[in-house]
PDB file of C-alpha atoms and ligand atoms in Angstrom:
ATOM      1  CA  UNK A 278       6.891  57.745  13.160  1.00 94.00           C
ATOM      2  CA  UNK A 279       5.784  57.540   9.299  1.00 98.00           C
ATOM      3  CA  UNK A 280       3.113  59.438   7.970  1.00 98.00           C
ATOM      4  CA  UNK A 281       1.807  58.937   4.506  1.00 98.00           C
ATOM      5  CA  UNK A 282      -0.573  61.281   3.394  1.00 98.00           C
ATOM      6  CA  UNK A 283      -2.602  61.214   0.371  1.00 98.00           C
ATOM      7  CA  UNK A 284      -0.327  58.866  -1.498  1.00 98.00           C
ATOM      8  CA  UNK A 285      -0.933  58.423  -5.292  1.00 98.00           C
ATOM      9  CA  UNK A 286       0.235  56.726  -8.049  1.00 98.00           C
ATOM     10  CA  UNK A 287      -0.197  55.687 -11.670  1.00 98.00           C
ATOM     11  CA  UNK A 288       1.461  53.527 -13.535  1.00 97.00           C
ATOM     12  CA  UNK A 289       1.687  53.849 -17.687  1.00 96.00           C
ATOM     13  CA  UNK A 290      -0.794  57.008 -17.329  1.00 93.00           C
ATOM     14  CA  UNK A 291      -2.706  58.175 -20.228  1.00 94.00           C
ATOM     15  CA  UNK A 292      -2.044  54.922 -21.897  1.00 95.00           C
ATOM     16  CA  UNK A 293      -4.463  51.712 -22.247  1.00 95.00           C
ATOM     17  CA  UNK A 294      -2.724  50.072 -19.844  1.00 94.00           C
ATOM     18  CA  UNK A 295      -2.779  52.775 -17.047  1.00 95.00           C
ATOM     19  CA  UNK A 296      -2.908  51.353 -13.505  1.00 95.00           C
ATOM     20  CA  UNK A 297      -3.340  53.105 -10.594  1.00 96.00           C
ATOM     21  CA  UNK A 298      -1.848  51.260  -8.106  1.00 98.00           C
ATOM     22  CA  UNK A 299      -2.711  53.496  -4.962  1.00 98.00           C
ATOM     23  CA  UNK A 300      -5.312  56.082  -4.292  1.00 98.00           C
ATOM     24  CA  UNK A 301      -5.316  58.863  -1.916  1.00 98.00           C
ATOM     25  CA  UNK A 302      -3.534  56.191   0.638  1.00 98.00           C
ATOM     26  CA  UNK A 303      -2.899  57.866   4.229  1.00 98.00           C
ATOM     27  CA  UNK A 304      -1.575  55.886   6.835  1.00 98.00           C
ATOM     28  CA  UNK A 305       0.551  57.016  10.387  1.00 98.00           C
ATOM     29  CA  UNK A 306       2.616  54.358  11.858  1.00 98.00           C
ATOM     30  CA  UNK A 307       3.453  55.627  15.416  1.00 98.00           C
ATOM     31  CA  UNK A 308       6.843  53.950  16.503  1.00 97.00           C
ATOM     32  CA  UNK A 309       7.649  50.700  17.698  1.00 96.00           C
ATOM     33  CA  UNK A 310       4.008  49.547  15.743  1.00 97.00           C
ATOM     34  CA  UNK A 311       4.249  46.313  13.657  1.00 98.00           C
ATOM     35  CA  UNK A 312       1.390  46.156  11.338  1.00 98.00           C
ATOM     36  CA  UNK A 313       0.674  43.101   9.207  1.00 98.00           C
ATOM     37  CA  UNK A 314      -0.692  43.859   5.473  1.00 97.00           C
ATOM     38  CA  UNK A 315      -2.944  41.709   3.704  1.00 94.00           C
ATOM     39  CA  UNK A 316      -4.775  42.050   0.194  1.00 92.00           C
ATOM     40  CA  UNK A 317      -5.200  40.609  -2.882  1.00 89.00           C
ATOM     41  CA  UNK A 318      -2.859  40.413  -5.987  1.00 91.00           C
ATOM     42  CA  UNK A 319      -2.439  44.055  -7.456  1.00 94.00           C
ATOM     43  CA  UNK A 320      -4.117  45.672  -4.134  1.00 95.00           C
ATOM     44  CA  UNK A 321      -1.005  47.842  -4.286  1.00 97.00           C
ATOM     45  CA  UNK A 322       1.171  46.425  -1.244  1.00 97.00           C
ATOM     46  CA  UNK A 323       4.232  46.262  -3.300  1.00 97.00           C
ATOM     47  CA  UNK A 324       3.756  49.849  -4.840  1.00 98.00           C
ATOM     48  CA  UNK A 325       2.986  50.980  -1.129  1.00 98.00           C
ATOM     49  CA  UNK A 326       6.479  49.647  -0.001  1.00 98.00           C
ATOM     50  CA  UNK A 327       8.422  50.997  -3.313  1.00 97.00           C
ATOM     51  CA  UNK A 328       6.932  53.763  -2.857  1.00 97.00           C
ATOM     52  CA  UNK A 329       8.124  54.646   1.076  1.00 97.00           C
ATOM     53  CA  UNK A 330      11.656  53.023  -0.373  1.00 95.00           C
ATOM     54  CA  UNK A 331      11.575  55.724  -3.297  1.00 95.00           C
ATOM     55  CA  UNK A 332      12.177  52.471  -6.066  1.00 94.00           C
ATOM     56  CA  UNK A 333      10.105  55.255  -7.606  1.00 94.00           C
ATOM     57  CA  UNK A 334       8.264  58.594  -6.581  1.00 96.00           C
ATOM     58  CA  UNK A 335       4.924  58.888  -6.016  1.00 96.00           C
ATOM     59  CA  UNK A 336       2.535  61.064  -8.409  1.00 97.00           C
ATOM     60  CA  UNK A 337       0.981  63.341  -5.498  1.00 97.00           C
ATOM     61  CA  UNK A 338       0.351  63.102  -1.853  1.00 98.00           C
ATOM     62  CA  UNK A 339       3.981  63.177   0.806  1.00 97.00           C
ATOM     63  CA  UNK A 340       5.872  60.266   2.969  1.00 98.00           C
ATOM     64  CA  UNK A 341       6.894  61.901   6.172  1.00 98.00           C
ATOM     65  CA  UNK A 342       9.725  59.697   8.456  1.00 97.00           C
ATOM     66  CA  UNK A 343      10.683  60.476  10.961  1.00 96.00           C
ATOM     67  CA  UNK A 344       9.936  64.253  11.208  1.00 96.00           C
ATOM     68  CA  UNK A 345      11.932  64.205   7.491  1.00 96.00           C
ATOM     69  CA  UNK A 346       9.800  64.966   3.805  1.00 97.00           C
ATOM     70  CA  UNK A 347      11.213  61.813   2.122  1.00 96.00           C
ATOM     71  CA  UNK A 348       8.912  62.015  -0.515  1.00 96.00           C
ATOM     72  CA  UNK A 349      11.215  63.035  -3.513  1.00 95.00           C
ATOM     73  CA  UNK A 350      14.047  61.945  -1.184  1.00 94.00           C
ATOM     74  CA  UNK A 351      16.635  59.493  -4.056  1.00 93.00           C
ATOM     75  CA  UNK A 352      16.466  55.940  -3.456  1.00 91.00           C
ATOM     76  CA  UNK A 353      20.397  55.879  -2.292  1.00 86.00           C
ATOM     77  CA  UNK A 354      19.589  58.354   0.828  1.00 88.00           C
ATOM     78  CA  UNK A 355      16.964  55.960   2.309  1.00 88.00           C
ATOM     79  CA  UNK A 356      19.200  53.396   2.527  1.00 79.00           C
ATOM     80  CA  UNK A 357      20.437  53.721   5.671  1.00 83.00           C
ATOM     81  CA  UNK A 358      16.987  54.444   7.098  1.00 92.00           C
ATOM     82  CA  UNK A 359      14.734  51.868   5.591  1.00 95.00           C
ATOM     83  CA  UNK A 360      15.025  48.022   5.200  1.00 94.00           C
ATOM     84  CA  UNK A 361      12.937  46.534   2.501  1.00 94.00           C
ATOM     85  CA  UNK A 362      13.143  42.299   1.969  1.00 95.00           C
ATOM     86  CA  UNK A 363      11.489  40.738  -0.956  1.00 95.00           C
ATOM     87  CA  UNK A 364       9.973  37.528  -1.468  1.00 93.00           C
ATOM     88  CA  UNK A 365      12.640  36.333  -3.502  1.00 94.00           C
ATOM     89  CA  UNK A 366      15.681  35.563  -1.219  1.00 91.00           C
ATOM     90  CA  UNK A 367      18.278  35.921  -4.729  1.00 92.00           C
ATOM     91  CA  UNK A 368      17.448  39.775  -4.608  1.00 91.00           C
ATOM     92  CA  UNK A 369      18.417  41.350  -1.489  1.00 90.00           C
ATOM     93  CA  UNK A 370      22.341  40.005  -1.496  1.00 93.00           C
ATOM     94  CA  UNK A 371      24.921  39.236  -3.867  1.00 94.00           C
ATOM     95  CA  UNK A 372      25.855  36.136  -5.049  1.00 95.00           C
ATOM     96  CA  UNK A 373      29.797  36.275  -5.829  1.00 95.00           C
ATOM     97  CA  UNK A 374      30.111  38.228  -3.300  1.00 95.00           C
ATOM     98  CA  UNK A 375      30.874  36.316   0.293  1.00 96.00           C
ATOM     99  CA  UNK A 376      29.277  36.152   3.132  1.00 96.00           C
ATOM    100  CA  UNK A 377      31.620  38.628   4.820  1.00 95.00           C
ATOM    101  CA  UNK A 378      30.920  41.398   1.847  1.00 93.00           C
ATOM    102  CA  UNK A 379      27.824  41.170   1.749  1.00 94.00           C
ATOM    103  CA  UNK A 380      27.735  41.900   5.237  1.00 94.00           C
ATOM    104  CA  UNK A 381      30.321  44.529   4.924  1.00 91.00           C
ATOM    105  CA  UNK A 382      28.651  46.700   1.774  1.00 88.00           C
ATOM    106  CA  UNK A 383      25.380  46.588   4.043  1.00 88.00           C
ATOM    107  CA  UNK A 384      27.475  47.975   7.174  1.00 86.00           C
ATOM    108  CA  UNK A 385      29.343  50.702   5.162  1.00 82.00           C
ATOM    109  CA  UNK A 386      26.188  51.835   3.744  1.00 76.00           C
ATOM    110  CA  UNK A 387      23.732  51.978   6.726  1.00 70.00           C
ATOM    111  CA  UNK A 388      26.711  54.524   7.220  1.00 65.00           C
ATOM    112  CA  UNK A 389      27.689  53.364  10.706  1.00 54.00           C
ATOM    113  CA  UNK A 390      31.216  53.024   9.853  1.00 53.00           C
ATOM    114  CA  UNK A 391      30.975  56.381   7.881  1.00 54.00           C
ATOM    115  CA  UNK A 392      33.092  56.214   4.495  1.00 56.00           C
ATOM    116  CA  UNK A 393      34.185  53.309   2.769  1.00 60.00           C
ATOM    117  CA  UNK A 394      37.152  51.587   4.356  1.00 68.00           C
ATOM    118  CA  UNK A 395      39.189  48.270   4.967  1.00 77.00           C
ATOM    119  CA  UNK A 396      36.586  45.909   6.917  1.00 81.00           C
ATOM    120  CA  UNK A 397      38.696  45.516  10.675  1.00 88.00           C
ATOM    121  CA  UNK A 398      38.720  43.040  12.950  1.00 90.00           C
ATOM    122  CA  UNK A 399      36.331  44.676  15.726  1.00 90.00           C
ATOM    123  CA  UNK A 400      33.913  44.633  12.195  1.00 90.00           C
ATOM    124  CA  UNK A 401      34.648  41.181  11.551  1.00 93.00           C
ATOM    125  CA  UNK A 402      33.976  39.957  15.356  1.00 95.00           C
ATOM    126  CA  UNK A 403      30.665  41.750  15.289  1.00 93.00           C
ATOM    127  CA  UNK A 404      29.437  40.328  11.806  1.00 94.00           C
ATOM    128  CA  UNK A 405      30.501  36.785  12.982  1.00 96.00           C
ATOM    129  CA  UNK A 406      28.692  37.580  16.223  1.00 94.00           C
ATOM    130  CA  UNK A 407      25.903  38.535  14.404  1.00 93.00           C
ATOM    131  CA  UNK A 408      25.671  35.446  11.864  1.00 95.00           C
ATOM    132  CA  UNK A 409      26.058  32.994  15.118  1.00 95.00           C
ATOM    133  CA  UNK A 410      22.580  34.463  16.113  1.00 91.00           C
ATOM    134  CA  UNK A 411      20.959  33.368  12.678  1.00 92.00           C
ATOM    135  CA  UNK A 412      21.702  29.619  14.125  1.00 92.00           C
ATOM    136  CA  UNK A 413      22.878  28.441  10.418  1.00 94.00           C
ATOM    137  CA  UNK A 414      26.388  28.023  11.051  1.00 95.00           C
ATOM    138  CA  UNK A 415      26.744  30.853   9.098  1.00 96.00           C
ATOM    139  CA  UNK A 416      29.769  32.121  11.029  1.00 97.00           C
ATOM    140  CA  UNK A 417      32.044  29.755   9.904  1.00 97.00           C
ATOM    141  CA  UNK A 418      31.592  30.306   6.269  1.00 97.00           C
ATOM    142  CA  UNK A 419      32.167  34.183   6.023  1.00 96.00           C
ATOM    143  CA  UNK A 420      34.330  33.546   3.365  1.00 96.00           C
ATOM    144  CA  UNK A 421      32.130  31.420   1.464  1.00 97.00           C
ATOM    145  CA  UNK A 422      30.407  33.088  -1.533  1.00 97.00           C
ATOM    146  CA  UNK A 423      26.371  33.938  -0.874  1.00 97.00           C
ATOM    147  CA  UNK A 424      25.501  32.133  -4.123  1.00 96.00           C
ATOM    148  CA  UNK A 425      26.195  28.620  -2.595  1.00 96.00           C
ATOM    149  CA  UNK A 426      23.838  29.378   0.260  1.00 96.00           C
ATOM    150  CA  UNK A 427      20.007  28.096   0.228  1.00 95.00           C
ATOM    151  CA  UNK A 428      17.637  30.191  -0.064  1.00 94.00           C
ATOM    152  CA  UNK A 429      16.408  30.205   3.405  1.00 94.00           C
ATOM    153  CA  UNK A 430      20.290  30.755   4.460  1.00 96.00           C
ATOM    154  CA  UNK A 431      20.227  33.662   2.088  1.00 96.00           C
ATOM    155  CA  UNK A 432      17.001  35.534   3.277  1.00 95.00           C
ATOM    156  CA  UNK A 433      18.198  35.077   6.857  1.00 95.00           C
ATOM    157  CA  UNK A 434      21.367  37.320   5.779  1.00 96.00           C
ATOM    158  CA  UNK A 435      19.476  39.634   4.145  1.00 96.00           C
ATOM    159  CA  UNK A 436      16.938  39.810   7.237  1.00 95.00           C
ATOM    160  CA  UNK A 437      20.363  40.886   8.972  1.00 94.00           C
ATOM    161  CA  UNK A 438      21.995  43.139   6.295  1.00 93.00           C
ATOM    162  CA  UNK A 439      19.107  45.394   6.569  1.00 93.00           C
ATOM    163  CA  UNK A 440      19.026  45.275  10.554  1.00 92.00           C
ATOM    164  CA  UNK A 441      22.455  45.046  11.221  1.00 88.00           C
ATOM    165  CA  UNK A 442      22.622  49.125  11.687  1.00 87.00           C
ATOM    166  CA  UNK A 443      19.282  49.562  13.124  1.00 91.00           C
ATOM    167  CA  UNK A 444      16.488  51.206  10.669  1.00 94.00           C
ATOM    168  CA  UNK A 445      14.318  53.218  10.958  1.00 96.00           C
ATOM    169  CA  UNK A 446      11.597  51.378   9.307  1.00 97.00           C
ATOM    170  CA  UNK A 447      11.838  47.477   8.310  1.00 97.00           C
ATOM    171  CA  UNK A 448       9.009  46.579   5.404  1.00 98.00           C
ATOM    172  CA  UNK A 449       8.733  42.655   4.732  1.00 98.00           C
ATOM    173  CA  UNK A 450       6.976  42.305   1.496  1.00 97.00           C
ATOM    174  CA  UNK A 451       6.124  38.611   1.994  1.00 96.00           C
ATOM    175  CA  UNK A 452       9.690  37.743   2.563  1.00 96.00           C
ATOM    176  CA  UNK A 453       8.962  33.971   3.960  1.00 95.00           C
ATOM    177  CA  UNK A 454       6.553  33.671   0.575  1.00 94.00           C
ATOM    178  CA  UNK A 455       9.274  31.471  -1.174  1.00 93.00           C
ATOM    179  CA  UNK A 456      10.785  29.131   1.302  1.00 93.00           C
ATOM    180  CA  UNK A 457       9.496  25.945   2.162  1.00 92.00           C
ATOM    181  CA  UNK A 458       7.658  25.659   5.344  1.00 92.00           C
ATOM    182  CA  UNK A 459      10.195  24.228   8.206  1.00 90.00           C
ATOM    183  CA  UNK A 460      12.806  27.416   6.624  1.00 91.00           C
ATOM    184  CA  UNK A 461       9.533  30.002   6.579  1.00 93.00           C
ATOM    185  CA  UNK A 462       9.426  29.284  10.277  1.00 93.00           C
ATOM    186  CA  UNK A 463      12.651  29.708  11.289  1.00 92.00           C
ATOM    187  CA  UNK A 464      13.334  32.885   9.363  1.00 93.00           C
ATOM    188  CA  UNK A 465      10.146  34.313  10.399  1.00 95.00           C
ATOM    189  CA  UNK A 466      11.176  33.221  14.027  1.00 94.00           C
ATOM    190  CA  UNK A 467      14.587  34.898  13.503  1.00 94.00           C
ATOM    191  CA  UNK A 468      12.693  38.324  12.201  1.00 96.00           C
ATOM    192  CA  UNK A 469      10.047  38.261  15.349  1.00 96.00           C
ATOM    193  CA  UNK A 470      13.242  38.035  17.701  1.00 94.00           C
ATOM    194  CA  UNK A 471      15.020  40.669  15.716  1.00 94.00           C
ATOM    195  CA  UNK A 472      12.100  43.345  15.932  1.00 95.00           C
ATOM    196  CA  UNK A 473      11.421  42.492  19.173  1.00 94.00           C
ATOM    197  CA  UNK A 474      14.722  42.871  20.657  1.00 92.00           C
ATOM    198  CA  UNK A 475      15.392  46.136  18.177  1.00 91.00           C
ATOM    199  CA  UNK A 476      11.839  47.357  18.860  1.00 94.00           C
ATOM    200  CA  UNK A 477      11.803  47.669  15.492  1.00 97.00           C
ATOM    201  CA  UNK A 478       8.864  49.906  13.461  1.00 98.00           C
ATOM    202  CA  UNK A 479       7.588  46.947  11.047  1.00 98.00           C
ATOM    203  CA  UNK A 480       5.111  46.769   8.047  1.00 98.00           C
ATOM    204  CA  UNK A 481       4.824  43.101   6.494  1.00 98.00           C
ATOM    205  CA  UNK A 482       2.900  41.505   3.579  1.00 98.00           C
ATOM    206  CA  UNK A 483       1.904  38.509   4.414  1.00 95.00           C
ATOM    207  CA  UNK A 484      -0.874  35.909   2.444  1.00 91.00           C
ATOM    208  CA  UNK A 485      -1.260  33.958   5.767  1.00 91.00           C
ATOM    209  CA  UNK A 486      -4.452  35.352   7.596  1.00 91.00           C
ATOM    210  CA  UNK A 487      -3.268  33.757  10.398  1.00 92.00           C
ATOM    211  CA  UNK A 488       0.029  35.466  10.619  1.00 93.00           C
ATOM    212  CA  UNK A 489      -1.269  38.544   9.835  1.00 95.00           C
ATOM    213  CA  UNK A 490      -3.811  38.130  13.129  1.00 95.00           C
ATOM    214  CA  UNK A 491      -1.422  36.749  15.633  1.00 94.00           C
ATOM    215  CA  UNK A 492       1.800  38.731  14.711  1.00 96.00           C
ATOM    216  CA  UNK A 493       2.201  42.381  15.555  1.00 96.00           C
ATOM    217  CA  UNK A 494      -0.181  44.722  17.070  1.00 97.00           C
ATOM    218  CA  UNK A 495      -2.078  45.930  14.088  1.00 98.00           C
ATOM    219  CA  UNK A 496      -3.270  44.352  10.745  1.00 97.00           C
ATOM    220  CA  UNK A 497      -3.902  46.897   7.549  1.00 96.00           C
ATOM    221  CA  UNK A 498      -5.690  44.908   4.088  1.00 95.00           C
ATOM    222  CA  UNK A 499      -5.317  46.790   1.144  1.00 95.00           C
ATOM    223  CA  UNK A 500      -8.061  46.532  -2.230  1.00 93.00           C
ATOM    224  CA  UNK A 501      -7.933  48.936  -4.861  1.00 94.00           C
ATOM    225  CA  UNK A 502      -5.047  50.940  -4.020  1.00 97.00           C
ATOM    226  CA  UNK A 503      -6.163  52.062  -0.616  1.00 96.00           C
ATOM    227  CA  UNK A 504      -6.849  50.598   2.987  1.00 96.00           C
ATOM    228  CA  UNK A 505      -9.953  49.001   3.508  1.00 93.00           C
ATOM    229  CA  UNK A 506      -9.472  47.962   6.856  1.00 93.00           C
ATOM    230  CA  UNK A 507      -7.168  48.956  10.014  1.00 95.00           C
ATOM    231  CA  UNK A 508      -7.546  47.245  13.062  1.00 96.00           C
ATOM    232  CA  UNK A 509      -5.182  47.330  16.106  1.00 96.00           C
ATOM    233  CA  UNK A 510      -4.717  46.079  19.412  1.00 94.00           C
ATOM    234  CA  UNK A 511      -7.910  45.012  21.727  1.00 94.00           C
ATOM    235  CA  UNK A 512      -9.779  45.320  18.544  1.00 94.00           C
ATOM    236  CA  UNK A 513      -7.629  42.847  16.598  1.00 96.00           C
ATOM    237  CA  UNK A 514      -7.035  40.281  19.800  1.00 95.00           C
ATOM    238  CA  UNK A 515     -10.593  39.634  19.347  1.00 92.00           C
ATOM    239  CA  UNK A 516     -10.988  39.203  15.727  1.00 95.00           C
ATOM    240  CA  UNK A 517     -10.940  35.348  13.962  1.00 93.00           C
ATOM    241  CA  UNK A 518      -9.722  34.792  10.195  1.00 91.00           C
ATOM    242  CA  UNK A 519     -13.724  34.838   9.428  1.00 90.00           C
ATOM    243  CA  UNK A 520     -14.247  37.931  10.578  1.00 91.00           C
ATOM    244  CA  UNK A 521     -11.168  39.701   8.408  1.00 89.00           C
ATOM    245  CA  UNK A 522     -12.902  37.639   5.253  1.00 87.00           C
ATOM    246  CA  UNK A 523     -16.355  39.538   6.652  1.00 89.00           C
ATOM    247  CA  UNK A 524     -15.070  42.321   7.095  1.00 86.00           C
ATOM    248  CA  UNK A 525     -13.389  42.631   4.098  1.00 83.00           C
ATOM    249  CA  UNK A 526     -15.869  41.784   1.877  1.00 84.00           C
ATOM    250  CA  UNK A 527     -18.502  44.451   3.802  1.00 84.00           C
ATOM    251  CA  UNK A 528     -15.546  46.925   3.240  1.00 77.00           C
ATOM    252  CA  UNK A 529     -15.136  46.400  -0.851  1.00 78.00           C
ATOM    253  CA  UNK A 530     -18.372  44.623  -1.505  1.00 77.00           C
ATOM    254  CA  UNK A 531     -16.625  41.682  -2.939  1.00 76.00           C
ATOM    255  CA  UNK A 532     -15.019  38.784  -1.425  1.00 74.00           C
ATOM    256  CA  UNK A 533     -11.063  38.702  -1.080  1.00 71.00           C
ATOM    257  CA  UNK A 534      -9.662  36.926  -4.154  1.00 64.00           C
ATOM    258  CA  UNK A 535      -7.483  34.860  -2.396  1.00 56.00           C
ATOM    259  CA  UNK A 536      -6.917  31.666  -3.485  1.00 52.00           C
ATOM    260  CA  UNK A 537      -3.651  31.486  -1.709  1.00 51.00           C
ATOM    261  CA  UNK A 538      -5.051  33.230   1.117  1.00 57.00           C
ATOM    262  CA  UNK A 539      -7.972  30.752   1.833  1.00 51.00           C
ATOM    263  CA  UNK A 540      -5.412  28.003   1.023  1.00 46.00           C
ATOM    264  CA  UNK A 541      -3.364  29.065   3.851  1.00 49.00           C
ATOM    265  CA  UNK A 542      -6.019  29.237   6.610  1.00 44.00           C
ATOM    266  CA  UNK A 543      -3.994  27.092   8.665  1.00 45.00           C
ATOM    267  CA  UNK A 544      -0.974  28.582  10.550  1.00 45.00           C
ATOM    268  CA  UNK A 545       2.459  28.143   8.326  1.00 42.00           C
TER     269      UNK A 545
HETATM  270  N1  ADP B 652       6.366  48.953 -12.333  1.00 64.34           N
HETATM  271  C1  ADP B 652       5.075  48.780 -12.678  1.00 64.34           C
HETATM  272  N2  ADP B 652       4.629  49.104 -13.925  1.00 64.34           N
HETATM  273  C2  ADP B 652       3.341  48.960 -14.251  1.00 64.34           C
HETATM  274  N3  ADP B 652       2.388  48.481 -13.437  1.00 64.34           N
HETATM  275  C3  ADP B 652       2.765  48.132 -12.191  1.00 64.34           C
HETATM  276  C4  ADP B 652       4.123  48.260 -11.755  1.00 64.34           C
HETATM  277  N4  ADP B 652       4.200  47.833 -10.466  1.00 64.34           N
HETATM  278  C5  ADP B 652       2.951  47.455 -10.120  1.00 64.34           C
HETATM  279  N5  ADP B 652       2.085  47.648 -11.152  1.00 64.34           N
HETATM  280  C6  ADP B 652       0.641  47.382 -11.125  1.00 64.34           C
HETATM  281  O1  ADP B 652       0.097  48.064 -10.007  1.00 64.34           O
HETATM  282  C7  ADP B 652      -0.863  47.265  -9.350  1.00 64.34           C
HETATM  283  C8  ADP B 652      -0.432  47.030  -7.919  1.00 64.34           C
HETATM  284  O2  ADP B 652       0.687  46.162  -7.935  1.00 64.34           O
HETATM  285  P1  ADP B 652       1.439  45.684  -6.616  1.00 64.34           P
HETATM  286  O3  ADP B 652       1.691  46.867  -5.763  1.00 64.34           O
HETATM  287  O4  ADP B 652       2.604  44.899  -7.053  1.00 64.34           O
HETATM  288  O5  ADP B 652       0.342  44.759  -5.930  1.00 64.34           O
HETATM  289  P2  ADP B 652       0.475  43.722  -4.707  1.00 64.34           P
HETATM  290  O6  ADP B 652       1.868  43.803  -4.181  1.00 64.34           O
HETATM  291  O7  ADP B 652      -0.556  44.157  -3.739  1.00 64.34           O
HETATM  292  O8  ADP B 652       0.146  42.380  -5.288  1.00 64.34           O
HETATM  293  C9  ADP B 652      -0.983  45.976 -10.158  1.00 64.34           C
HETATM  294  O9  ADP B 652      -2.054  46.108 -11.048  1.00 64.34           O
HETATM  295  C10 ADP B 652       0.335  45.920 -10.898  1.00 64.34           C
HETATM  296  O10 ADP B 652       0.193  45.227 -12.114  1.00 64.34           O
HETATM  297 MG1   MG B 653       3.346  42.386  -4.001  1.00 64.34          MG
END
């Protein structure tokens, strides 16, 4: 479970470019939900996700998971708890690094193998196990550095760094965003079967109001800093991309800014 109450924060305050990026936010994710975020540019999503990640703290209001205060919790003790994705698949490995590191740094850390240490063969089988899943012929290269892979191949690895111990909370900030459409599928495929089969707690940005209608079991969209909308289950099942752009609008009395979003009416 993740409880955020009364989440605030301000960027540059005091100064003429002060921005508060979220306002009083509240939100409780019970486990196993997998809510899909939508919003315009600078509604706040990222700052949401940074936020639960502790990139930075928040000005007031607390970020309970798990039955633990993380709210002033350091970045480096979430780690292991949390698994965040960007949009750009260059950010979330390293690129001299091979295949088999990369793996290995995200194994050590999640802590499962406890302090650093040699990588052994029993880790080795499992991470090559684990690639072969991905579908990419990824296994074979695990010595090959990450910087010759596409980006597609590189997001899918990521998608598994941060799963490969299982988190307690996986946040997708509109991590198939940058990949052209056939590789959007297939690593969007490749997270569905990963939550699913992890029962994974999930929160992802997505621009695609179709996604964000047929995937999970709840959709959030975020204006202003806060949530203007949270529908779930029968609710949701019932709802077409018209009535999110209604609803929307009737929730912030303006429409939803979204070029990209009306762009991408039609499933990815
Ligand atoms: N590190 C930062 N410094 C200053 N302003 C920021 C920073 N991060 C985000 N913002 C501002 O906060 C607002 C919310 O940004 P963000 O959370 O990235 O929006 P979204 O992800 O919904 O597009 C925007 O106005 C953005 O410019
Ligand atoms: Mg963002």
């Amino acid at each position: 479970m993740l409880s955020i109450r009364h989440l605030s924060k301000t960027f540059n305050a005091g100064t003429v470019n002060e921005k508060q990026a979220l306002r009083d936010l509240s939100l409780e994710v019970p486990d196993g939900d997998f809510i899909t975020i939508i919003g315009s540019n600078g509604a706040g999503k990222s700052t949401l996700f940074n936020a639960i990640c502790g990139t930075f703290y928040a000005d007031a209001g607390e970020i309970v998971l798990a039955g633990a205060d993380i709210t002033y919790l350091p970045e480096y003790k979430r780690y292991h708890e949390i698994g965040h994705i960007f949009q750009d698949p260059m950010k979330g490995t390293a690129p001299h690094m091979t295949i088999e590191e990369n793996l290995s740094i995200a194994y050590f850390r999640a802590g499962r193998a406890g302090t650093l240490r040699r990588v052994s063969r029993a880790d080795k089988a499992l991470f090559r196990e684990q690639l072969a899943l991905l579908d990419m012929g990824l296994e074979d290269r695990m010595k090959s550095p990450v910087g010759l892979l596409s980006g597609g191949q590189r997001q899918a690895l990521t998608l598994l760094m941060a799963t490969m111990v299982t988190p307690k909370l996986l946040l997708l900030d509109e991590h198939t965003a940058a990949l052209d459409p056939a590789t959007a599928d297939k690593v969007l495929s490749l997270t569905m079967d990963i939550v699913s089969a992890r029962r994974l707690t999930c929160l992802m940005v997505t621009h695609n109001m179709h996604q964000a209608l047929s995937l999970g079991n709840r959709t959030i969209m975020m204006d202003g800093g806060k949530i203007v909308l949270d529908v779930r289950d029968e609710t949701r099942a019932g709802m077409t991309v018209q009535d999110l752009l209604d609803q929307f609008a009737a929730g912030t009395g303006s429409a939803l800014d979204a070029d990209r979003i009306l762009l991408s009416k039609k499933p990815q």
